[in-house]
CSV table of N, CA and C in Angstrom, one decimal:
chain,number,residue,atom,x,y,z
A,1,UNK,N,3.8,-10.5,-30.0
A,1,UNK,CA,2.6,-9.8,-29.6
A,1,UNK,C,2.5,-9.5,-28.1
A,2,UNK,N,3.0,-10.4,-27.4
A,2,UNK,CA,3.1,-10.3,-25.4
A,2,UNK,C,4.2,-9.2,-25.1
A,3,UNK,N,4.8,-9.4,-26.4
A,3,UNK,CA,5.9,-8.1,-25.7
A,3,UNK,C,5.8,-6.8,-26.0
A,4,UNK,N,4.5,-6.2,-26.9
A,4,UNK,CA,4.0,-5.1,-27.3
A,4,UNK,C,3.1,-4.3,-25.9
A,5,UNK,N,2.3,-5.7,-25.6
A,5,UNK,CA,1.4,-5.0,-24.2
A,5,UNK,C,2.1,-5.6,-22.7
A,6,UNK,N,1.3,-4.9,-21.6
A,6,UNK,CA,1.6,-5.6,-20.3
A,6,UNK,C,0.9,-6.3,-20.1
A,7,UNK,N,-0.2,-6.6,-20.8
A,7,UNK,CA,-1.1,-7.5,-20.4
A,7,UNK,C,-1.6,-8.2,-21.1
A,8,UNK,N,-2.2,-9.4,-20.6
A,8,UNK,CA,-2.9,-10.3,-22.2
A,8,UNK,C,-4.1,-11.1,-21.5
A,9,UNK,N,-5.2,-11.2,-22.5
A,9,UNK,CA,-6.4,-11.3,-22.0
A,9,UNK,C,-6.1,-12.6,-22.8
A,10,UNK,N,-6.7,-13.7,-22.2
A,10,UNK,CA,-7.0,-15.2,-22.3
A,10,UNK,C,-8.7,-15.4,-22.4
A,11,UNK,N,-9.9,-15.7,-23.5
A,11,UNK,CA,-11.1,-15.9,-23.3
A,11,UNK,C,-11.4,-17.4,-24.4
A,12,UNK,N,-12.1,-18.1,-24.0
A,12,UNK,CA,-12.9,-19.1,-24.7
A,12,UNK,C,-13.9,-18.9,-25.5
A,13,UNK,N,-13.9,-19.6,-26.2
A,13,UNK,CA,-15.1,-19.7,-27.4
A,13,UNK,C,-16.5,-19.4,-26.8
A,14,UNK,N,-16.7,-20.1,-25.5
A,14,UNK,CA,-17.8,-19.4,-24.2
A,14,UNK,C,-18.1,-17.9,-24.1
A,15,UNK,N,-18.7,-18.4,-23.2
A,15,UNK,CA,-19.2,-16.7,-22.1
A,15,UNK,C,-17.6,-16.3,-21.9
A,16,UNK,N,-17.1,-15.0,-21.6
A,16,UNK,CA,-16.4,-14.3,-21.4
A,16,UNK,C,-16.4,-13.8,-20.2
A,17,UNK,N,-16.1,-13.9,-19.0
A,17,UNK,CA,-16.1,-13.3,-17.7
A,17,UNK,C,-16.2,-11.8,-17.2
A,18,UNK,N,-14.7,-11.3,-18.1
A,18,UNK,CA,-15.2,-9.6,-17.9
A,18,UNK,C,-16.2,-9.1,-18.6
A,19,UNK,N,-16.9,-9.9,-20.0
A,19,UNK,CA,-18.0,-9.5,-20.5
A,19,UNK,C,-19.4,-9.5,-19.8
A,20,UNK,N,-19.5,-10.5,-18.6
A,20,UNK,CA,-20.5,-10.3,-18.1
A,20,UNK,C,-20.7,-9.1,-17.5
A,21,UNK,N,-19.5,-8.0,-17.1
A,21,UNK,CA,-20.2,-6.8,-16.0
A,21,UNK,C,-20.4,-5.8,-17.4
A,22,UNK,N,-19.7,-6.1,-18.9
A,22,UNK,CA,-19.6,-4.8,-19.1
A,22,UNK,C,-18.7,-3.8,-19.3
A,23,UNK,N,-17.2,-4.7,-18.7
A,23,UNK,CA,-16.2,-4.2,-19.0
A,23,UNK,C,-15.1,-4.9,-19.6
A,24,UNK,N,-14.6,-4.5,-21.0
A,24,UNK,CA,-13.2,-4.8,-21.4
A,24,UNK,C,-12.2,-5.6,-20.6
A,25,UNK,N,-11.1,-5.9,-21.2
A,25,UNK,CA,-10.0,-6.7,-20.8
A,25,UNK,C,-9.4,-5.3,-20.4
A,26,UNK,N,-9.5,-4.7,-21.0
A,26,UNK,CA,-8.2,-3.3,-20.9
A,26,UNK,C,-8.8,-2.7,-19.4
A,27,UNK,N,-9.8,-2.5,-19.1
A,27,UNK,CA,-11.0,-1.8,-18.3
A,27,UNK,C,-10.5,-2.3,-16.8
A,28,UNK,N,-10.6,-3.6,-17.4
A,28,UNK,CA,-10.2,-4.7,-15.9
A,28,UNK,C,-8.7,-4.9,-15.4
A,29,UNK,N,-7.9,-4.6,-16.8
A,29,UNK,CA,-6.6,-4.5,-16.2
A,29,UNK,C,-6.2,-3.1,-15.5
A,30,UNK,N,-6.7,-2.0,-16.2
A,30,UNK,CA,-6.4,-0.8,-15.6
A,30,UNK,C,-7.1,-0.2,-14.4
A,31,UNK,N,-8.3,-0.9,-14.0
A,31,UNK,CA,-8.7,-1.3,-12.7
A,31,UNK,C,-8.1,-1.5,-11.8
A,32,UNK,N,-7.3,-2.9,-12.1
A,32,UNK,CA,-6.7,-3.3,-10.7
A,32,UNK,C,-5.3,-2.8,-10.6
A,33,UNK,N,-4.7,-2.5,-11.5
A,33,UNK,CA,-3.6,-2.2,-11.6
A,33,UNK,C,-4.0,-0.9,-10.9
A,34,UNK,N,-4.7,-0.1,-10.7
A,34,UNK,CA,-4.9,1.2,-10.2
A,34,UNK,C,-5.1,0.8,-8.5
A,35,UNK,N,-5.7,-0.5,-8.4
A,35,UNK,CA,-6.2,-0.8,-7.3
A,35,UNK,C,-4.9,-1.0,-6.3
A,36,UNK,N,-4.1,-1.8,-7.2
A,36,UNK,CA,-2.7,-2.0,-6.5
A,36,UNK,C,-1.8,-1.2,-6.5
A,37,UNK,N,-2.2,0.2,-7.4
A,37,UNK,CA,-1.0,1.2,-6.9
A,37,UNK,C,-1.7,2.0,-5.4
A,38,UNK,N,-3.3,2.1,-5.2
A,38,UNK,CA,-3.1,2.6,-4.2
A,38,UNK,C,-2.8,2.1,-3.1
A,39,UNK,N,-2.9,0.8,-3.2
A,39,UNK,CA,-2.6,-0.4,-2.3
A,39,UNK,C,-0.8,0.3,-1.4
A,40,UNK,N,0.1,0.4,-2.6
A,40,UNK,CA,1.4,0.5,-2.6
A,40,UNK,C,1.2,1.6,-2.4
A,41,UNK,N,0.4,2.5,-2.4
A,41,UNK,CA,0.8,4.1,-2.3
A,41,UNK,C,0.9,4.5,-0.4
A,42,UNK,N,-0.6,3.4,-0.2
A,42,UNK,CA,-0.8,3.3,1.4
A,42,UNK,C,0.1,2.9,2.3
A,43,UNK,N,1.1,1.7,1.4
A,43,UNK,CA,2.2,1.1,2.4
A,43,UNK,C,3.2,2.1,2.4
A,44,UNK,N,3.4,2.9,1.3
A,44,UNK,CA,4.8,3.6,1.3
A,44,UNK,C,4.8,4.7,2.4
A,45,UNK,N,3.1,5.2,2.3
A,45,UNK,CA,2.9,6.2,3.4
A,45,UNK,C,3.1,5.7,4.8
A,46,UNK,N,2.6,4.7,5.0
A,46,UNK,CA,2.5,3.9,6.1
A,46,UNK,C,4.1,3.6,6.5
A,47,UNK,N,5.3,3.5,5.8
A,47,UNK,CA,6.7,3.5,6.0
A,47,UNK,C,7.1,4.7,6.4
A,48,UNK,N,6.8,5.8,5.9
A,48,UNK,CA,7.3,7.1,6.0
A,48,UNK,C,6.8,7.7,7.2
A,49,UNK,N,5.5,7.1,7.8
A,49,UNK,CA,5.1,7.5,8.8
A,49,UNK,C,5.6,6.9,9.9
A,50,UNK,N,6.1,5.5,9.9
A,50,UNK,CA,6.9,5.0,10.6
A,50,UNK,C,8.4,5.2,11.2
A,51,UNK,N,8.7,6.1,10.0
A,51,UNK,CA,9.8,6.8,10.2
A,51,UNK,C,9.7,7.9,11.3
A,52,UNK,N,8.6,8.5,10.9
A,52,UNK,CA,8.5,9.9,11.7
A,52,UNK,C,8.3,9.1,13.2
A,53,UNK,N,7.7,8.2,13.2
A,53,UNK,CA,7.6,7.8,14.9
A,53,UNK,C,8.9,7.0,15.3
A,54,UNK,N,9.8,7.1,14.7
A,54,UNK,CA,11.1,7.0,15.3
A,54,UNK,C,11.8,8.1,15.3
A,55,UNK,N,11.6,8.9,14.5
A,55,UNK,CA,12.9,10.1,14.8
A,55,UNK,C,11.8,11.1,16.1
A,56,UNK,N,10.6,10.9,16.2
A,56,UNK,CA,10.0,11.8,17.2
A,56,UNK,C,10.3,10.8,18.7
A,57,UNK,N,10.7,9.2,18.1
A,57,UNK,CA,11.0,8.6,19.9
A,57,UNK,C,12.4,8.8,20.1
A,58,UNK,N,13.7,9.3,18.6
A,58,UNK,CA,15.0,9.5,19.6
A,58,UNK,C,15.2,11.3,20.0
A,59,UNK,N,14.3,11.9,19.6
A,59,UNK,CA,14.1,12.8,19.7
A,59,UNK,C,13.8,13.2,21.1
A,60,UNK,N,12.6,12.4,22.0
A,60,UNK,CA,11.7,12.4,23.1
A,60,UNK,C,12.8,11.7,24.3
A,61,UNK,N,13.2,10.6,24.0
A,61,UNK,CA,14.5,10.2,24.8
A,61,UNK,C,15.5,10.7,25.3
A,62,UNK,N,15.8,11.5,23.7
A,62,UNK,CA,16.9,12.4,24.4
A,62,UNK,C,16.6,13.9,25.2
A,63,UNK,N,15.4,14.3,24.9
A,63,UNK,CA,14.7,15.3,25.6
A,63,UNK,C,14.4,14.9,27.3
A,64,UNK,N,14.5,13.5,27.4
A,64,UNK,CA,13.7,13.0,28.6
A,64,UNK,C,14.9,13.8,29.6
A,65,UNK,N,16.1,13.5,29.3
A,65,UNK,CA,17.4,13.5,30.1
A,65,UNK,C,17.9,14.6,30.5
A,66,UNK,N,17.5,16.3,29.6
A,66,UNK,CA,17.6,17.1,29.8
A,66,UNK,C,16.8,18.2,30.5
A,67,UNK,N,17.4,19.1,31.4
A,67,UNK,CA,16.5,20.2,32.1
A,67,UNK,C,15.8,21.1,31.2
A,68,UNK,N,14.1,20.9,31.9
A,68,UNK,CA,13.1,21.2,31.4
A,68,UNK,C,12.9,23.0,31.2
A,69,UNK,N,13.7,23.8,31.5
A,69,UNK,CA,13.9,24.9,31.3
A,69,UNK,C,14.9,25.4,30.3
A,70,UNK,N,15.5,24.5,29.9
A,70,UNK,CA,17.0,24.7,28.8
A,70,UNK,C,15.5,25.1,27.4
A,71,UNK,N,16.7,25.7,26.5
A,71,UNK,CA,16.2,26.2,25.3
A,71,UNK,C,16.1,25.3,24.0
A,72,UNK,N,15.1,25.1,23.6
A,72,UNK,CA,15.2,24.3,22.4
A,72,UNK,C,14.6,24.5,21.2
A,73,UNK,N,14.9,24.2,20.0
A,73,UNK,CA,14.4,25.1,18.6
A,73,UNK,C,13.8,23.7,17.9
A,74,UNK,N,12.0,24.5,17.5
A,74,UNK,CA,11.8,23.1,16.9
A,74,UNK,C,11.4,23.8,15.3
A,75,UNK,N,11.0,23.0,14.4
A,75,UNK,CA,11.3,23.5,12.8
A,75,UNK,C,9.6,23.0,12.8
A,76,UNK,N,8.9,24.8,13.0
A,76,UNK,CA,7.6,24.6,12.8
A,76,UNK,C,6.4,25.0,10.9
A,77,UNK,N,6.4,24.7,10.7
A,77,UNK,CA,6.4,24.7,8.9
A,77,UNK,C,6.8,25.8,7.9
A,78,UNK,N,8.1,25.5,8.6
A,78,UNK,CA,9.4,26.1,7.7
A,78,UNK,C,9.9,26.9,8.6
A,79,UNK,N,9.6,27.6,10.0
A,79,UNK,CA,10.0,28.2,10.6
A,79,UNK,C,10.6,27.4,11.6
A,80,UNK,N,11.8,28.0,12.1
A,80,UNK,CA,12.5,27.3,13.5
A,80,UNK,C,12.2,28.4,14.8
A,81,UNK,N,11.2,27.7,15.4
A,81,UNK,CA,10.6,28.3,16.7
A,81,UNK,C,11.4,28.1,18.2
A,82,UNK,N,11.7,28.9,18.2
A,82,UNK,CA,12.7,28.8,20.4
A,82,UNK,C,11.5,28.5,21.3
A,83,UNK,N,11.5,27.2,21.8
A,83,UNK,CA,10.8,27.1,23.0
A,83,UNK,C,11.7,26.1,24.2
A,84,UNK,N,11.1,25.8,25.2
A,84,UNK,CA,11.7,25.6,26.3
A,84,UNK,C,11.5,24.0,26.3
A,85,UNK,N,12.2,22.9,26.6
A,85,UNK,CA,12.5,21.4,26.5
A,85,UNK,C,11.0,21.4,26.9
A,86,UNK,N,10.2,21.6,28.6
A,86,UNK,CA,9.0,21.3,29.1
A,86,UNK,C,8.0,21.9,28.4
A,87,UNK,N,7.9,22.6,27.1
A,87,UNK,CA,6.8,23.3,26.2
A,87,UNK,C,6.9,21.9,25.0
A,88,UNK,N,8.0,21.7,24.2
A,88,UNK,CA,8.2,20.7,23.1
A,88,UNK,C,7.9,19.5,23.8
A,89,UNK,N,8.5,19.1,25.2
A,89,UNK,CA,8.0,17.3,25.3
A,89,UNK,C,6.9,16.5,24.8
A,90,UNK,N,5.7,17.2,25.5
A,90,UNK,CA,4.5,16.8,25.5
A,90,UNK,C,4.1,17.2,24.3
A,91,UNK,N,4.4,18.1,23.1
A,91,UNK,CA,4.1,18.6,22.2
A,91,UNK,C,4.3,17.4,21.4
A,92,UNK,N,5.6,16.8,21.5
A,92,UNK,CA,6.3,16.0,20.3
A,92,UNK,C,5.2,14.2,20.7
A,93,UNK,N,5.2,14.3,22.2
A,93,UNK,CA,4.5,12.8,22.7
A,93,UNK,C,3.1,12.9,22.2
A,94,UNK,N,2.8,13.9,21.9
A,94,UNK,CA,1.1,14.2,21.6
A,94,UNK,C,1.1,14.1,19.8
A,95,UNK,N,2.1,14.4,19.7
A,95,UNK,CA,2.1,13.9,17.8
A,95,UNK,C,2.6,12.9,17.6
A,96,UNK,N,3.5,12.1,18.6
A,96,UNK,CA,3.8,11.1,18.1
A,96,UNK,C,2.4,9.8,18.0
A,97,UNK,N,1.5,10.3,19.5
A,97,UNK,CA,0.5,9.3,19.6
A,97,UNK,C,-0.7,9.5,18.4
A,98,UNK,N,-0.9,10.5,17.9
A,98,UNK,CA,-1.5,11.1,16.6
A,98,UNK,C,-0.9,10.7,15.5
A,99,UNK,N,0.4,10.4,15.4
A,99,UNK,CA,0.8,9.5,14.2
A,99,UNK,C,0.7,7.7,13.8
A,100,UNK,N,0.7,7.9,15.4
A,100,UNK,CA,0.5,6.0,15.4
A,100,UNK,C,-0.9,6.1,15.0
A,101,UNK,N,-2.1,6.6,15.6
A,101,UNK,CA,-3.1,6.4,15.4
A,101,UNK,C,-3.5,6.7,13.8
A,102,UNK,N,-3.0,7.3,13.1
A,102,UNK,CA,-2.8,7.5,11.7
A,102,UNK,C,-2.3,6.1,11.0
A,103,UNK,N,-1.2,5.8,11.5
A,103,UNK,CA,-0.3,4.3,10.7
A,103,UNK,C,-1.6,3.1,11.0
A,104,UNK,N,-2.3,3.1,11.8
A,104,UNK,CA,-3.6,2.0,12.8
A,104,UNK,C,-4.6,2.5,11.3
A,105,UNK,N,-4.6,3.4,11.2
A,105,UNK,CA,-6.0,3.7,10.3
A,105,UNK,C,-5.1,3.2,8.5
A,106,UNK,N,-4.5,3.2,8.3
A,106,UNK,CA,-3.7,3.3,6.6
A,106,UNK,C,-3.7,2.1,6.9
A,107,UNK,N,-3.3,1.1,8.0
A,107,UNK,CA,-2.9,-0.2,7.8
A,107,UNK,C,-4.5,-1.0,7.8
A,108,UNK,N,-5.9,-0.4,8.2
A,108,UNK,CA,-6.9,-0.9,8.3
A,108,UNK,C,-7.5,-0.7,7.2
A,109,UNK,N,-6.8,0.1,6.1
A,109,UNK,CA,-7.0,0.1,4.9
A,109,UNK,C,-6.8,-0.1,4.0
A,110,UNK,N,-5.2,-0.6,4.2
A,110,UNK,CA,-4.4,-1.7,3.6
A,110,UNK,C,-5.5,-2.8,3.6
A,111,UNK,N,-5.3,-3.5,4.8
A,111,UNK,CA,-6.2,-4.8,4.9
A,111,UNK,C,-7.1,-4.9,4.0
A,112,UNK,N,-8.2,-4.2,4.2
A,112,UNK,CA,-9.4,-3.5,2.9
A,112,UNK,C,-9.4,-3.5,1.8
A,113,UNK,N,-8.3,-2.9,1.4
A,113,UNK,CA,-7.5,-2.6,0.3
A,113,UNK,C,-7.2,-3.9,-0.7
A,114,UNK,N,-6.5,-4.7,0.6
A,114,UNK,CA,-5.8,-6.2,-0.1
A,114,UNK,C,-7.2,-7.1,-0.2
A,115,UNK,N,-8.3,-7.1,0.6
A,115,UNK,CA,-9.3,-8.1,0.1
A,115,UNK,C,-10.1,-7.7,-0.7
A,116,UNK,N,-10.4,-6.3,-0.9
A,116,UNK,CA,-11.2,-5.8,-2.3
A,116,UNK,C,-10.3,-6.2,-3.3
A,117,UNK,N,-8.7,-5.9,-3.6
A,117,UNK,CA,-8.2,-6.8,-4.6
A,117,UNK,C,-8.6,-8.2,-4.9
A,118,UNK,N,-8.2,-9.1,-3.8
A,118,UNK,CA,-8.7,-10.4,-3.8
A,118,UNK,C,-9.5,-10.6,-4.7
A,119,UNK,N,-10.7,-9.9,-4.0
A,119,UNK,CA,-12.3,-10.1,-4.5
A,119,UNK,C,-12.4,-10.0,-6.1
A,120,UNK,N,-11.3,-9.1,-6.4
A,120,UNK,CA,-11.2,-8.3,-8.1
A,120,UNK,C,-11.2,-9.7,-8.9
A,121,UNK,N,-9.3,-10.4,-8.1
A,121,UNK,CA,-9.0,-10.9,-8.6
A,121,UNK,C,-9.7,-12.2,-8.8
A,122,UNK,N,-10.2,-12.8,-8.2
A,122,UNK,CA,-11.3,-14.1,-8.3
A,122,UNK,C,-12.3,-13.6,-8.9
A,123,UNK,N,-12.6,-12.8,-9.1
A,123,UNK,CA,-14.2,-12.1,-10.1
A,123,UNK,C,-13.6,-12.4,-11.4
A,124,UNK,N,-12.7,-11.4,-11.5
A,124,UNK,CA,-12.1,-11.6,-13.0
A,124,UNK,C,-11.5,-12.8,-13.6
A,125,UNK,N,-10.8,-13.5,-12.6
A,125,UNK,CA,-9.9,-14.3,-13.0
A,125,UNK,C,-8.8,-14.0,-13.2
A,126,UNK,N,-8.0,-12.9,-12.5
A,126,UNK,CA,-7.0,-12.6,-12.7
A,126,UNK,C,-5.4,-13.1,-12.7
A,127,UNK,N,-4.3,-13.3,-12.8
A,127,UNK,CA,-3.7,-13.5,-12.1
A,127,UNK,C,-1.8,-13.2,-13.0
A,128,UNK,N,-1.2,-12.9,-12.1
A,128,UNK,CA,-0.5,-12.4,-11.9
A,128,UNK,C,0.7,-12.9,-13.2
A,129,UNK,N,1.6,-12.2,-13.9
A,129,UNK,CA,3.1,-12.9,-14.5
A,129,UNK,C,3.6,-13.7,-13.6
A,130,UNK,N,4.0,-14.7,-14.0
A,130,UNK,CA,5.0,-15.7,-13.0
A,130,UNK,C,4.6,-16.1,-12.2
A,131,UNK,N,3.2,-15.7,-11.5
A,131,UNK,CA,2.6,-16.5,-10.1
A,131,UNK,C,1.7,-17.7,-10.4
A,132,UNK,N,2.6,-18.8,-9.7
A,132,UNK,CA,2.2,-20.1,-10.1
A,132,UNK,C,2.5,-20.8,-11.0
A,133,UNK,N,3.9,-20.7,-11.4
A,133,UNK,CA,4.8,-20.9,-12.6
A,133,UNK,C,5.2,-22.4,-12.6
A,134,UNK,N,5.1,-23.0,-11.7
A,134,UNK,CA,5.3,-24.1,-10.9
A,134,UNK,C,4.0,-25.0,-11.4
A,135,UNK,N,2.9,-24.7,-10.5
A,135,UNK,CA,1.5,-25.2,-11.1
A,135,UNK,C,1.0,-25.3,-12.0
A,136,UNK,N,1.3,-24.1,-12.8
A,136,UNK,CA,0.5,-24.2,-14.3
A,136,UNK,C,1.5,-24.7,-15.2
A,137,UNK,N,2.8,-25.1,-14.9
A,137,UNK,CA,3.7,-25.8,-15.6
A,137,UNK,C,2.9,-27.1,-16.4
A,138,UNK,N,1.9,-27.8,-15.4
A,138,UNK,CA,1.7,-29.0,-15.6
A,138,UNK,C,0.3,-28.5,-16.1
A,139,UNK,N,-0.4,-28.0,-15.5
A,139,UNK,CA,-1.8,-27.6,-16.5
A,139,UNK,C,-1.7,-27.5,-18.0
A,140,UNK,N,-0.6,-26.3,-17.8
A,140,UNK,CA,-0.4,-25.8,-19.3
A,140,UNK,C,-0.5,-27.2,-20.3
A,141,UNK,N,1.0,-27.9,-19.8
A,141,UNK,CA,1.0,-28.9,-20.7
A,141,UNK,C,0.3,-30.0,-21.0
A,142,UNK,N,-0.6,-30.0,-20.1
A,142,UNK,CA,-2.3,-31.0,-20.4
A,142,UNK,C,-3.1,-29.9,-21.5
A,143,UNK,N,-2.9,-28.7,-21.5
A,143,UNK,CA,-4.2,-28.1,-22.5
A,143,UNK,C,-3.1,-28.1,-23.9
A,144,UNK,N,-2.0,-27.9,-23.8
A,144,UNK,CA,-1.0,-27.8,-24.8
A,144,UNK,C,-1.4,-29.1,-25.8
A,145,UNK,N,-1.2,-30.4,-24.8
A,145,UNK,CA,-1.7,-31.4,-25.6
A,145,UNK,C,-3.5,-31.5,-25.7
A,146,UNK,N,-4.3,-30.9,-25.3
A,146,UNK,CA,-5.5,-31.2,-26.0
A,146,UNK,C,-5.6,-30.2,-26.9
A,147,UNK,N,-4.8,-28.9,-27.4
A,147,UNK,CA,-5.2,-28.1,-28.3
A,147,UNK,C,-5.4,-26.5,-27.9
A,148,UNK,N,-5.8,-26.2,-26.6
A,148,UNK,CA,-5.8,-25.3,-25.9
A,148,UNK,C,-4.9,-24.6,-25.3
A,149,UNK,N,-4.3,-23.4,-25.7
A,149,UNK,CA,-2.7,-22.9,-25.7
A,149,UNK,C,-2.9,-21.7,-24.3
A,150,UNK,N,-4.6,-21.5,-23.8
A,150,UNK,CA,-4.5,-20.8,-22.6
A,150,UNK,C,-4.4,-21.3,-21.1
A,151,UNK,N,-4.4,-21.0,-20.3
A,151,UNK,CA,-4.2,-21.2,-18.9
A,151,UNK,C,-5.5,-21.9,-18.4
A,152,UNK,N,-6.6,-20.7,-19.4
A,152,UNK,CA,-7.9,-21.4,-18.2
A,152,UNK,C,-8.8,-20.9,-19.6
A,153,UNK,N,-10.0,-20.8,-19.3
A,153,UNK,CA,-11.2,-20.3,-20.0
A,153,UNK,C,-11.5,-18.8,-20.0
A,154,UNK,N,-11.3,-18.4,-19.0
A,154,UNK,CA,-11.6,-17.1,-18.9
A,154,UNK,C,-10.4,-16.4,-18.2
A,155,UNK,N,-10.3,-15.0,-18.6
A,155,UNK,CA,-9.4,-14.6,-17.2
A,155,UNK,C,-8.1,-13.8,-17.9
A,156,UNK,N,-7.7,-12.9,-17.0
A,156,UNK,CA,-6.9,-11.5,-17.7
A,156,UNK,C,-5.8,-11.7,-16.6
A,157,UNK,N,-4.4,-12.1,-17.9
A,157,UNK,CA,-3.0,-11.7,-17.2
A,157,UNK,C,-2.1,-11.0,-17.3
A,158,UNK,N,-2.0,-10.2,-16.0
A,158,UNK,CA,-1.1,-9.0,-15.6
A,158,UNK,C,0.1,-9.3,-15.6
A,159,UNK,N,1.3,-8.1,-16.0
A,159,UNK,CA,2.2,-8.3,-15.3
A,159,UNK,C,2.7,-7.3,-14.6
């Protein structure tokens, strides 16, 4: 049956946790799972923009060295434009500081991002395949022996 879905909802003969707001097991898994792709969507951006602020610093270095009147071609969206080394310098230093301050804002929304997760996960009860494999080794096998084949009472696990 675990190997049909990615996910498997754990509830007690009790109150039901995701039933308090309203929403499904399915509801709450495709929730956060949505929550942690944007999560990952932010860091990947946040890498690729990182990139660009290195190839604009070996770019700017090697510009530093050369006369400010020499000719240089830069690839402006999709077109390759001729201008002069002292036209592109400050052009490239002025985007590169525009990009940091871009990676400052994605990473302050990462942060954001990671404790509205949090917050999901402790509301719901969530928690992760394999995380705490160690810990609930020994739980498990205290509910195993009183008759209780789940983790906890309430609470929806992802993988």
């Amino acid at each position: 049956m675990a190997a049909n879905s990615s996910s498997t909802v754990s509830k007690s003969s009790g109150s039901g946790g995701a039933k308090q707001s309203g929403l499904t097991a399915e509801q709450v898994v495709a929730t956060f799972q949505r929550m942690r792709q944007e999560q990952r969507s932010m860091a990947s951006k946040a890498a690729e923009l990182e990139m660009e602020i290195n190839e604009h610093s070996l770019v700017i270095e090697t510009l530093k060295d050369v006369d400010p009147s020499r000719k240089c071609f830069r690839l402006v969206g999709g077109v390759l434009v001729e201008r002069t080394v002292k036209e592109i310098l400050p052009a490239l230093e002025n985007n590169k500081e525009q990009i940091s301050k871009i990676i400052e804002t994605i990473n302050t929304q990462m942060q954001t991002k990671g404790r509205d997760l949090t917050e999901y996960r402790e509301k719901y009860n969530i928690r992760l395949v394999g995380e705490g494999e160690a810990e609930s080794q020994g739980q498990s096998a205290a509910q195993n022996s009183d008759g209780g084949g789940s983790k906890s009472g309430t609470g929806v696990l992802v993988s």
